[in-house]
C-alpha positions as YAML, in Angstrom:
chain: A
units: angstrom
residues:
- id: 1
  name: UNK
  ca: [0.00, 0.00, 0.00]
- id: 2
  name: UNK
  ca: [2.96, 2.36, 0.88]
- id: 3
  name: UNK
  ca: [4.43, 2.09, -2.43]
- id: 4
  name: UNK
  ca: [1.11, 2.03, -3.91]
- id: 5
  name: UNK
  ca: [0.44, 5.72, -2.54]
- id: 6
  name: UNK
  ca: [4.00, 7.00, -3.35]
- id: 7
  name: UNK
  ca: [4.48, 6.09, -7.09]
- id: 8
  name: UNK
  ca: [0.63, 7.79, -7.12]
- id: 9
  name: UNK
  ca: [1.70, 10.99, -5.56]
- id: 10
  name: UNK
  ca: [4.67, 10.81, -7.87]
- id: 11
  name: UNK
  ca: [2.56, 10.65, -11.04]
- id: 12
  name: UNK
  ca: [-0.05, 13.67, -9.74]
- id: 13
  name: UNK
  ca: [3.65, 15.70, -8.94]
- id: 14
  name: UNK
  ca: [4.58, 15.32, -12.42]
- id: 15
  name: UNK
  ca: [1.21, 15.97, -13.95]
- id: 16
  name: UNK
  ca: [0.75, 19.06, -11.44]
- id: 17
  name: UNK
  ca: [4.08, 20.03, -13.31]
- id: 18
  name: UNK
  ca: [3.02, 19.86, -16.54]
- id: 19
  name: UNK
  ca: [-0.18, 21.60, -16.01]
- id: 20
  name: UNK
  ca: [1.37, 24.63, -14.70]
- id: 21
  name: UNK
  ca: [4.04, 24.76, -17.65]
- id: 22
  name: UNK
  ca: [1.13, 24.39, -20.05]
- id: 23
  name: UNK
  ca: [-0.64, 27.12, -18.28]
- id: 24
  name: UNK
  ca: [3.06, 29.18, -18.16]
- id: 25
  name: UNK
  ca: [3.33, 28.51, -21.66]
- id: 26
  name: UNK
  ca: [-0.36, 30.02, -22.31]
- id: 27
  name: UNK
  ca: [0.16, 33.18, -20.17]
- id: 28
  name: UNK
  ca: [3.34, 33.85, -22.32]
- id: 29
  name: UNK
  ca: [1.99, 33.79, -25.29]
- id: 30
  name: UNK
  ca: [-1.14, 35.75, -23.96]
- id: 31
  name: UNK
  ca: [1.37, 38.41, -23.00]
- id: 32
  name: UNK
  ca: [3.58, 38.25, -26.51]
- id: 33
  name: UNK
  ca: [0.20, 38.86, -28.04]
- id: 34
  name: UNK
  ca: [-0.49, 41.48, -26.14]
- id: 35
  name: UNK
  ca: [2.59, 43.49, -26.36]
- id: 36
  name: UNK
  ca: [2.56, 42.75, -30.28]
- id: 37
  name: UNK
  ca: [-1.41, 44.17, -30.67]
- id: 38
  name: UNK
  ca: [0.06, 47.31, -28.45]
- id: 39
  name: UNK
  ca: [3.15, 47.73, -30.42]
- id: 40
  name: UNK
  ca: [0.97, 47.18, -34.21]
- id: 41
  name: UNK
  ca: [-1.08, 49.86, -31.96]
- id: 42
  name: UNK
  ca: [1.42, 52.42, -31.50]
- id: 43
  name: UNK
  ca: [3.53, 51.51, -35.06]
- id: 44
  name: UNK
  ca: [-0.13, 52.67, -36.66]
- id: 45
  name: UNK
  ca: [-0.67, 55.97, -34.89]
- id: 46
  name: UNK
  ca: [2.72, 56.86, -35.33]
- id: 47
  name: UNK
  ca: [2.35, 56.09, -39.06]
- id: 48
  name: UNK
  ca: [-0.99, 58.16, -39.52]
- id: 49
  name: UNK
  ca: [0.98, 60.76, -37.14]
- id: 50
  name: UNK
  ca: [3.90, 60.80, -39.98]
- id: 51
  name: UNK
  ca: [1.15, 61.22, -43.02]
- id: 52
  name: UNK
  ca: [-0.37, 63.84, -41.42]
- id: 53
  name: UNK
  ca: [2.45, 66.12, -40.22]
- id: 54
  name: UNK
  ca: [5.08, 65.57, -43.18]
- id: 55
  name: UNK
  ca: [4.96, 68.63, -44.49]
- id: 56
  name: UNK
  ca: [5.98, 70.41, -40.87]
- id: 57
  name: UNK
  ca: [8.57, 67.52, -40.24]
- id: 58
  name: UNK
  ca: [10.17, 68.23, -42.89]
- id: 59
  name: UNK
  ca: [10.57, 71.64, -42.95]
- id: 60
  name: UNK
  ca: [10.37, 72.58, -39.13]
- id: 61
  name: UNK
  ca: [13.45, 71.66, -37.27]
- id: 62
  name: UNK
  ca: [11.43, 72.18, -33.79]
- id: 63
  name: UNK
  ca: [8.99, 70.14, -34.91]
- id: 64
  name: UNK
  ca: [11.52, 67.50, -36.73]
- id: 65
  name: UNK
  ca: [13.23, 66.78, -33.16]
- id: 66
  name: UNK
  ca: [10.24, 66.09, -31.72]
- id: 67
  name: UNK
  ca: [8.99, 63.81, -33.81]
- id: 68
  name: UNK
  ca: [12.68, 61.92, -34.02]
- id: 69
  name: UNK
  ca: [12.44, 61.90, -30.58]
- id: 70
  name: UNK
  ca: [9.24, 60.34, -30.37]
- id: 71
  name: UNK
  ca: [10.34, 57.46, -32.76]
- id: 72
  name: UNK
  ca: [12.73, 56.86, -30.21]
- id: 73
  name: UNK
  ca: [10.77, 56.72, -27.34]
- id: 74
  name: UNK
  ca: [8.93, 53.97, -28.68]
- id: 75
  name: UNK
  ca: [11.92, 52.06, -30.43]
- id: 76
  name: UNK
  ca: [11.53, 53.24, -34.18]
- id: 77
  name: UNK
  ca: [14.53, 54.52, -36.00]
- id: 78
  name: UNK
  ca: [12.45, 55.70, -39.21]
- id: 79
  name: UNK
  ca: [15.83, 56.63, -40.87]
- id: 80
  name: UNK
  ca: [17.20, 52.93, -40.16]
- id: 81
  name: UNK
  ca: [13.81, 50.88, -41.34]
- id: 82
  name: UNK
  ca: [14.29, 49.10, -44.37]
- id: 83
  name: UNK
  ca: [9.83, 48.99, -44.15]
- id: 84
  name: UNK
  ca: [8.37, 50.55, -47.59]
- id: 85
  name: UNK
  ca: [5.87, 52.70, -45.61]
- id: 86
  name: UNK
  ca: [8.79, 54.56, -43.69]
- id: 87
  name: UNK
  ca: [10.86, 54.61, -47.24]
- id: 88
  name: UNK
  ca: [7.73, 56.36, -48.62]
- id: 89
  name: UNK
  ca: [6.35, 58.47, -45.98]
- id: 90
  name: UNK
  ca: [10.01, 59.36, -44.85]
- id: 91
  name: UNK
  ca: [12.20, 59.44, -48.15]
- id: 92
  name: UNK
  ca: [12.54, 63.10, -48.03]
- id: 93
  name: UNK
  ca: [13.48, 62.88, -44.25]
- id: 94
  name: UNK
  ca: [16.17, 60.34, -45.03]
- id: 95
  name: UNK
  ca: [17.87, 62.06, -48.04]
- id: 96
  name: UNK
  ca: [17.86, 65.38, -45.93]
- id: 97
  name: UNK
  ca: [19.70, 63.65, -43.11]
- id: 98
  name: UNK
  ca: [22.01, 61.74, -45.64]
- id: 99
  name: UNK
  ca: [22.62, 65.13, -47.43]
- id: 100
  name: UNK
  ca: [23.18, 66.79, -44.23]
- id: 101
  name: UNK
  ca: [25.68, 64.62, -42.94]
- id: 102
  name: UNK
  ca: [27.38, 64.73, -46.11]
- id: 103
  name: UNK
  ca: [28.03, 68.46, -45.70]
- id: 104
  name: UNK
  ca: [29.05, 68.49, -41.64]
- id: 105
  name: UNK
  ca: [31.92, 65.94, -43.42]
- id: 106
  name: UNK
  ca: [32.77, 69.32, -45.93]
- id: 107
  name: UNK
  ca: [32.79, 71.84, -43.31]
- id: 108
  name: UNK
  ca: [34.59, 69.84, -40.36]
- id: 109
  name: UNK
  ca: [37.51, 68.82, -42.54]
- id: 110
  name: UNK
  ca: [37.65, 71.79, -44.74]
- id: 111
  name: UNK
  ca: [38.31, 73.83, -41.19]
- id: 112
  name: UNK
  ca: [40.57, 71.20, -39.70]
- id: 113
  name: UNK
  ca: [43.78, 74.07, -40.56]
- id: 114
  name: UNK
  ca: [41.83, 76.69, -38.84]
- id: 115
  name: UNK
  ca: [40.75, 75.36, -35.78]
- id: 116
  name: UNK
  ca: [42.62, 72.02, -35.50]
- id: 117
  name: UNK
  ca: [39.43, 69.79, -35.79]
- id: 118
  name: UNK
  ca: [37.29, 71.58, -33.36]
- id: 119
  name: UNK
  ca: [34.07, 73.09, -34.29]
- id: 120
  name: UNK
  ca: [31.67, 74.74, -32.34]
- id: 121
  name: UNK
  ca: [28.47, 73.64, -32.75]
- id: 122
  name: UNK
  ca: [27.08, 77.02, -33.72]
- id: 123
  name: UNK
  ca: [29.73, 77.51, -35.97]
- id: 124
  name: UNK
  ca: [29.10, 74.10, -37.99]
- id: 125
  name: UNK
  ca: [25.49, 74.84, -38.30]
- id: 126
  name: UNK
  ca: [25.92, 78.38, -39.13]
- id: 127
  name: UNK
  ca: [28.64, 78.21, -41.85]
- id: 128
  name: UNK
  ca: [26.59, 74.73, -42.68]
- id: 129
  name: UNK
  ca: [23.85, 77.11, -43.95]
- id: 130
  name: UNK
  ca: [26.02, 79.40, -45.72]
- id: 131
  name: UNK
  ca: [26.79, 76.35, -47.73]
- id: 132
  name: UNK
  ca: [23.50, 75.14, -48.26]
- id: 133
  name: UNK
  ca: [22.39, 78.97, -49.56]
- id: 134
  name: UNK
  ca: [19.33, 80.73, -49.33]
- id: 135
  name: UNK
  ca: [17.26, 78.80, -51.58]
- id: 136
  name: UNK
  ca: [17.42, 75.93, -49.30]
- id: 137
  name: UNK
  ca: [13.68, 74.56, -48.55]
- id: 138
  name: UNK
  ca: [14.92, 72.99, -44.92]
- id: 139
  name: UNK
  ca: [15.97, 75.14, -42.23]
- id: 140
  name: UNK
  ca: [18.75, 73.28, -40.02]
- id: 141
  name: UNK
  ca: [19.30, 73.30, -36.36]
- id: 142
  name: UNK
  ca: [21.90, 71.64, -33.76]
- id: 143
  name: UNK
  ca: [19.85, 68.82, -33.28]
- id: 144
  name: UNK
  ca: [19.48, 68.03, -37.05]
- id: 145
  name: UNK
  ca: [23.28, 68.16, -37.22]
- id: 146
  name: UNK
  ca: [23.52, 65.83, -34.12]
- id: 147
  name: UNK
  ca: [21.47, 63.23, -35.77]
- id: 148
  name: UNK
  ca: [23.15, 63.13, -38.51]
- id: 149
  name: UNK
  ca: [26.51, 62.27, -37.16]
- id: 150
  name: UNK
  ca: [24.62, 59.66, -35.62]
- id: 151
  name: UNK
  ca: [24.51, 57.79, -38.29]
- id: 152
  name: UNK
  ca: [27.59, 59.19, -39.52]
- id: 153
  name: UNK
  ca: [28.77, 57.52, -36.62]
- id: 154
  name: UNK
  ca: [27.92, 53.66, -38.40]
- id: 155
  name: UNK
  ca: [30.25, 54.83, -41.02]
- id: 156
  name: UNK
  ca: [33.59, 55.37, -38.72]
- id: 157
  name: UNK
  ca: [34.19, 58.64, -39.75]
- id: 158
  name: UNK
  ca: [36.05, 59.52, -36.81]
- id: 159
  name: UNK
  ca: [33.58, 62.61, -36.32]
- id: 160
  name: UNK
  ca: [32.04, 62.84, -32.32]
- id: 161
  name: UNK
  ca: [29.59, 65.24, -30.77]
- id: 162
  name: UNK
  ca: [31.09, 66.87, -27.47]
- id: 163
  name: UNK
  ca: [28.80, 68.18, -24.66]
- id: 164
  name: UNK
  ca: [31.48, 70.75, -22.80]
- id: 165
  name: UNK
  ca: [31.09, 70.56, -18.94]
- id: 166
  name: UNK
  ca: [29.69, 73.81, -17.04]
- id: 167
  name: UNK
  ca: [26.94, 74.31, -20.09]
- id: 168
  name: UNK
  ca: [29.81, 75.41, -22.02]
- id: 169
  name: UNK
  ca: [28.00, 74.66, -25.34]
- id: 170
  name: UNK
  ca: [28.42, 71.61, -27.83]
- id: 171
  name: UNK
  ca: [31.44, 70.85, -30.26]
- id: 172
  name: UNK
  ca: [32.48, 68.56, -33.01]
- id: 173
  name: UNK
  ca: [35.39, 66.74, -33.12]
- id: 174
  name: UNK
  ca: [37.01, 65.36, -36.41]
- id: 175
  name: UNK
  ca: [40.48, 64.45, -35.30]
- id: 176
  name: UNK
  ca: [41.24, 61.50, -33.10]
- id: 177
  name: UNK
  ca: [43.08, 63.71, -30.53]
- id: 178
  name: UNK
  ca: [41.69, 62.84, -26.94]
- id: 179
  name: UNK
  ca: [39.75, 65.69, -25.30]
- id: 180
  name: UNK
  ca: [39.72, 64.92, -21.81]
- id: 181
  name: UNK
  ca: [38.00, 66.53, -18.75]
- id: 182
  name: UNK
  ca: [41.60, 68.91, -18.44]
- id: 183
  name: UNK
  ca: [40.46, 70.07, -22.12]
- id: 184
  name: UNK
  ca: [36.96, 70.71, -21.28]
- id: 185
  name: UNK
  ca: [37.61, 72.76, -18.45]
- id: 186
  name: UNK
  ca: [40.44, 74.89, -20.43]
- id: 187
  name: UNK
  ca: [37.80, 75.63, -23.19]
- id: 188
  name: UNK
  ca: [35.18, 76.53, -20.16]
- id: 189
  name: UNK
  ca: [37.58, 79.11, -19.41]
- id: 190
  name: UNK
  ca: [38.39, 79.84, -22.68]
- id: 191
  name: UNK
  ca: [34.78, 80.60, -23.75]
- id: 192
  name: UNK
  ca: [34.31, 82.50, -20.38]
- id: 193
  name: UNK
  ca: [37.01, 84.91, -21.23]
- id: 194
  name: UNK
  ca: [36.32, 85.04, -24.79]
- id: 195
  name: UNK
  ca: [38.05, 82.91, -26.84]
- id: 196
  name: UNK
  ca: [41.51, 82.42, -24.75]
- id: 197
  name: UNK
  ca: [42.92, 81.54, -21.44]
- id: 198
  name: UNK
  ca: [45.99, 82.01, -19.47]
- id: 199
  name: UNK
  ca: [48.18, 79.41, -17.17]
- id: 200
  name: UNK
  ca: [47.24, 82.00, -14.35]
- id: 201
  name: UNK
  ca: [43.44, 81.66, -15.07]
- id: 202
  name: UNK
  ca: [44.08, 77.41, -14.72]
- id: 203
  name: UNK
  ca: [45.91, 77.69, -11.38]
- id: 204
  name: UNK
  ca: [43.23, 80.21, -9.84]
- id: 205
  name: UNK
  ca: [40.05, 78.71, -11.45]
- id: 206
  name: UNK
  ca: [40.58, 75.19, -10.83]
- id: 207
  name: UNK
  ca: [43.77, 75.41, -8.59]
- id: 208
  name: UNK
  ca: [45.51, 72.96, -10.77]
- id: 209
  name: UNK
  ca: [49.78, 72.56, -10.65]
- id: 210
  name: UNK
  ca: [51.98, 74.12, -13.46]
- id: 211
  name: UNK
  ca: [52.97, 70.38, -14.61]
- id: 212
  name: UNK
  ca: [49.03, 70.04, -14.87]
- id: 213
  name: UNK
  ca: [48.48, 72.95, -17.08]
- id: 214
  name: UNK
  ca: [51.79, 72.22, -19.07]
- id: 215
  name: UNK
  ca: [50.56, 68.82, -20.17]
- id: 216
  name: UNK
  ca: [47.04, 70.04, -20.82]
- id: 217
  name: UNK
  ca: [48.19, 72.91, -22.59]
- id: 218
  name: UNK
  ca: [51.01, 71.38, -24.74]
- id: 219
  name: UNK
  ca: [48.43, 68.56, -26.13]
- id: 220
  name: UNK
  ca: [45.93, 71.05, -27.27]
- id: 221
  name: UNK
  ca: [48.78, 73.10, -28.96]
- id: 222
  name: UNK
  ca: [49.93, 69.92, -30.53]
- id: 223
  name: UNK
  ca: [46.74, 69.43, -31.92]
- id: 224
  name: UNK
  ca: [46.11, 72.77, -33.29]
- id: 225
  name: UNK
  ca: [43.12, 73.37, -31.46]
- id: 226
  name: UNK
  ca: [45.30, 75.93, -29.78]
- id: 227
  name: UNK
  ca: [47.22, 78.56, -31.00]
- id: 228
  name: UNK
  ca: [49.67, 81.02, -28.82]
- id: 229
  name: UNK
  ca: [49.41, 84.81, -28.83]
- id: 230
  name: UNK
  ca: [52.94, 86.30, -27.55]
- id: 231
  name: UNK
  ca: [52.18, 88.68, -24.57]
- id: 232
  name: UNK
  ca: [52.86, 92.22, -25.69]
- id: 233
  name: UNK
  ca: [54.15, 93.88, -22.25]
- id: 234
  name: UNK
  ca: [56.63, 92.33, -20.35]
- id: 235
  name: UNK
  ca: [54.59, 91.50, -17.54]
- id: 236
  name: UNK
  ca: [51.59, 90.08, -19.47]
- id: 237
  name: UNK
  ca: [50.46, 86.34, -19.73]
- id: 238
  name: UNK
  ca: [51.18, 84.25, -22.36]
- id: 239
  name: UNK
  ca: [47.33, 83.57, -24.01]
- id: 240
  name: UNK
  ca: [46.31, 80.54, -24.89]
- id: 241
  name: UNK
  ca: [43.22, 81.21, -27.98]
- id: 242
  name: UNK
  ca: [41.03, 78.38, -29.25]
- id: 243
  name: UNK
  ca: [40.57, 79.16, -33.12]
- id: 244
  name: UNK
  ca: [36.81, 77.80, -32.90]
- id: 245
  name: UNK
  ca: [35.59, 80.56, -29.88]
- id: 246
  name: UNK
  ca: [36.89, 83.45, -32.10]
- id: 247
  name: UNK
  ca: [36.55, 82.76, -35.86]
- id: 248
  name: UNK
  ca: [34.42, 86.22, -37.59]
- id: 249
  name: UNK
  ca: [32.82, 85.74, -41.37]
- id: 250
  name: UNK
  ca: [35.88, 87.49, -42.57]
- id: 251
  name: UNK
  ca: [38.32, 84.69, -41.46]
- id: 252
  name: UNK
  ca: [36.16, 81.44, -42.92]
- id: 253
  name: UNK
  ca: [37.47, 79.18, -44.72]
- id: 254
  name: UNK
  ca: [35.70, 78.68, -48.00]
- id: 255
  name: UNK
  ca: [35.13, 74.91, -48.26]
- id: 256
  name: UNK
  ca: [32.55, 75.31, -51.73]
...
């Protein structure tokens, strides 16, 4: 009778176990089925949301971000999907993007010899739209030019965005020179004092050691991201001037 009752509790264990895989296996699905009806859900909206707004994404950079930044939200890369609808609806999108990126390439490396391969963001987009002219239909902003070295990015062009510490603005870097922290701060203070910076300004600002500032400095100079302006009195500091914080129209390289 004992063994009786054990190989019988055995066989209800194992059919208890398979009941609640079969019932595991049913809530899954349930679930995948789910997420996919939400997802076909939000794919749809976001599709009639594209139809009806095209003209304004394409032609409003405001408007443009948000709507790339919606896309993300919700795990659509419209400029990525090989889908027909987003090749339709989103052709012009993708060709803008494509051309854009293929003139950040033109101005970044046609200024490397001015500023060393260090562009400030409103610089790039400003003498981007000097090169585009006035009869251009799309009006570009920072965030257009961001994307687009997104998927520049895919490409290995060497080109990086770089968000300066202490809201010092955004560059672009198309040299493989490191910019550390040291860097960032030196073109905080830079900016701040427009456009150059001293040894004196390091070791008061930041308190930082002359071997500190000598390496920091040296790189940058190395680079060509830095040029030296000899002191004119005897007493005066030698300044330190970052090409990209003091560039005027008159001094733009022509890159057509």
């Amino acid at each position: 009778m004992r063994r009786g009752v054990g190989r019988s509790r055995a066989r209800n264990r194992v059919r208890n176990e398979a009941a609640l895989k079969q019932t595991g296996a049913a809530v899954r699905a349930e679930e995948v089925k789910h997420i996919q009806k939400q997802w076909q859900f939000i794919e749809t909206k976001l599709r009639e949301f594209a139809q009806q707004h095209r003209s304004e994404i394409n032609t409003s950079p405001e408007f443009r971000r948000e709507f790339m930044k919606m896309c993300v939200e919700v795990g659509i890369d419209p400029l990525m999907s090989t889908k027909s609808f987003w090749g339709n609806i989103m052709g012009n999108l993708s060709q803008f993007y494509h051309e854009l990126g293929v003139q950040v390439l033109d101005v970044c490396y046609g200024t490397r010899s001015q500023n060393g391969g260090l562009i400030a963001m409103d610089d790039l987009v400003e003498q981007i739209r000097r090169l585009r002219g006035t009869q251009a239909d799309q009006v570009i902003s920072a965030d257009d030019v961001a994307t687009s070295l997104k998927h520049l990015k895919l490409l290995g062009n060497g080109l990086r965005l770089l968000n300066v510490a202490d809201n010092a603005g955004q560059f672009v870097v198309s040299v493989p020179q490191e910019f550390d922290m040291d860097h960032q701060l030196a073109l905080t203070v830079a900016r701040e004092s427009g456009g150059f910076l001293t040894k004196r300004q390091l070791r008061e600002s930041h308190g930082w050691e002359e071997q500190r500032i000598d390496r920091a400095i040296k790189k940058l100079i190395q680079s060509g991201m830095v040029w030296i302006d000899a002191p004119g009195p005897e007493d005066a500091d030698m300044q330190y001037w970052f090409p990209t914080l003091f560039v005027d129209d008159n001094q733009r390289v022509d890159i057509s």
